[in-house]
Structure formats: C-alpha cells, structure tokens
C-alpha atoms as one frame of an Amber mdcrd trajectory, in Angstrom:
protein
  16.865 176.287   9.464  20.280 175.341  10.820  23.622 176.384   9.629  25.665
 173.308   8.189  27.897 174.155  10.871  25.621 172.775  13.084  24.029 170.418
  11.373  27.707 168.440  10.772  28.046 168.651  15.029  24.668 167.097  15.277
  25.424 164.897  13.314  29.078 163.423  14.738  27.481 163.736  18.121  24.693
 160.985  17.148  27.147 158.637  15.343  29.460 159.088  17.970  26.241 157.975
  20.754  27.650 154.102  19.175  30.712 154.226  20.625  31.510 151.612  22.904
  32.002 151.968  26.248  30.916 155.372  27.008  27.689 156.614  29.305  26.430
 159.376  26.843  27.558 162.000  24.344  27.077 165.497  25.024  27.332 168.815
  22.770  29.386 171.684  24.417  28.445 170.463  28.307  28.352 173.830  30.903
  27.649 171.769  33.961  29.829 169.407  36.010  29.886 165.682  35.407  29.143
 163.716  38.375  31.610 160.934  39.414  29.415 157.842  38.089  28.462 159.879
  34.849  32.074 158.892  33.344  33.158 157.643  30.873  31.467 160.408  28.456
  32.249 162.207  25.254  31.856 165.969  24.425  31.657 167.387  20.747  32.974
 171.116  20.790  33.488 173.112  17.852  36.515 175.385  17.823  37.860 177.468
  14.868  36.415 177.821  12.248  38.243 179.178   8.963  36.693 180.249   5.522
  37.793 181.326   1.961  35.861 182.117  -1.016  35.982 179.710  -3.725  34.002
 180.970  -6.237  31.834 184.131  -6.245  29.058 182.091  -4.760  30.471 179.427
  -2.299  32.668 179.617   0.934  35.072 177.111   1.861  35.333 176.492   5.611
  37.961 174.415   7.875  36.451 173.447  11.155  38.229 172.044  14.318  36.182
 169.804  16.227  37.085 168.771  19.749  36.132 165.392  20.103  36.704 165.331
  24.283  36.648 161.605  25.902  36.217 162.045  29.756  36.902 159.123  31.794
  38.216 158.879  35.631  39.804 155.859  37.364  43.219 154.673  38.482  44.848
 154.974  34.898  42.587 157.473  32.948  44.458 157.639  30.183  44.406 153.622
  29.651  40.285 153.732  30.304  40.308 156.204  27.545  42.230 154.174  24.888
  39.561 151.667  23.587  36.813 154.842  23.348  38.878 156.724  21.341  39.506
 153.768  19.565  36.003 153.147  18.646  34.726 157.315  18.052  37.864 157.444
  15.724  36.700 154.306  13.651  33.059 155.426  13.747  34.309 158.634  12.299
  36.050 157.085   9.623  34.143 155.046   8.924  32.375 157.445   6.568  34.844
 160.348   5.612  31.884 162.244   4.053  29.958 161.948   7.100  26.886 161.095
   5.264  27.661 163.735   2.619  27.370 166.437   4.625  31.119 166.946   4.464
  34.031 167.407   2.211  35.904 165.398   4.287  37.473 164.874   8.273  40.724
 164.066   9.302  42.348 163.913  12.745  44.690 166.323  13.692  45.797 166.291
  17.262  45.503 164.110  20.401  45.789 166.387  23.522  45.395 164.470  26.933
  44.490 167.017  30.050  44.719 165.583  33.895  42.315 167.174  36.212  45.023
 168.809  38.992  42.632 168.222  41.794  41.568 164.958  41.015  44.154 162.828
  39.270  41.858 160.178  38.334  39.862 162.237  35.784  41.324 162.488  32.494
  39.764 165.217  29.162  41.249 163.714  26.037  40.860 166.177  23.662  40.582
 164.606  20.402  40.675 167.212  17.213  39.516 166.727  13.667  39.525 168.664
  11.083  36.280 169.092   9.284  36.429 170.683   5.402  32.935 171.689   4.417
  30.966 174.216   2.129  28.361 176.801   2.223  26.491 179.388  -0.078  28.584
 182.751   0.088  24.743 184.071   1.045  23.333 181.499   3.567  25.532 179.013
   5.730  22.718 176.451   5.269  22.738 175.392   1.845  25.948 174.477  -0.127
C-alpha cells in the first residue's frame, strides 16, 4: 500500500501527462534529458510539514515542485503556454479528485542552465494540504 503522499504525486503527474505542448512527464528524473527530449515536466516533492489535529489524524503541508524544462532561443517564452496549461489542469480540480484538502500555487522560480543558455527549469511550487491517520500515512 502507498502512502497518500505518494499516491497525490502519482496522481498530479498523470493529470499533468494532458498538458499541452510538452514531450512527457516525469517523477523525480536522476538522468540527463537529451536535447530533443524537451519540452518536459518533472513532479518533485519537497517539504513536507505535519501537525496533529486530533488524537487520531495528522495534518500535512506539502510543497510540490512542478519543474517545466524547455530549451530554445527564449526558454522562458517556450515555457509560458505549458505552465499555462499544468496550472489550469491543476485547478481545475482543487481537490485533486478528493485525494486532497486542497492546492494552491505558491512560487514561480525560473533557473537558466549556465552552460547552456537555451535550457530553462521553471520551478513551479504548490502547496498541497492533505491528511493522514496519526497511525498509517495511507488512510485518512
């Protein structure tokens, strides 16, 4: 059985494969992109906060990196419309199928590649409020 936790990434990484314009969607990518693999997104989780609510159930805060890669003469303009479309696909159901309290963005961070100034990662953050069983971070 998965944790929530994971089960909410799956899940925004398989809405997010109907974003337009992008080659694929990827969850927490180790290796390289080649040069034709771009435009791509990559779903990273990053902190994760929790509180007890009641003497059964935890609620947790989750940043999700929501990271648009694209390369080309203006990165940063190639990278407009597909954020565009993830952050209306996200949206579009704040519940995220019920799995979720709820998801808001937070911050918009755009990173150029030093040695090659035709990549841009657009880190993209959201907020993700969720809940779990004090005793098992599967159930809620």
């Amino acid at each position: 059985m998965t944790t929530r936790r994971e089960g909410i990434l799956a899940h925004i990484a398989s809405i997010l494969a109907a974003t337009s314009g992008i080659n694929g969607v990827y969850r927490s990518r180790v290796e390289a992109f080649a040069r034709d693999e771009a435009p791509v997104i990559i779903i990273e989780p990053a902190a994760d906060r929790c509180v007890p609510i009641t003497t059964c159930k935890l609620a947790w805060t989750m940043d999700v990196a929501i990271v648009v890669h694209t390369r080309g003469n203006v990165p940063d303009t190639l990278a407009d419309p597909i954020i565009q479309s993830a952050h209306s696909i996200l949206m579009a159901d704040r519940t995220l199928g019920n799995r979720v309290i709820d998801i808001v963005p937070t911050t918009m961070d755009p990173q150029r590649d030093k040695a090659d100034m035709t990549s841009l990662w657009q880190i993209n953050t959201y907020q993700v409020s969720y809940r779990t069983s004090q005793s098992n971070l599967a159930t809620g």
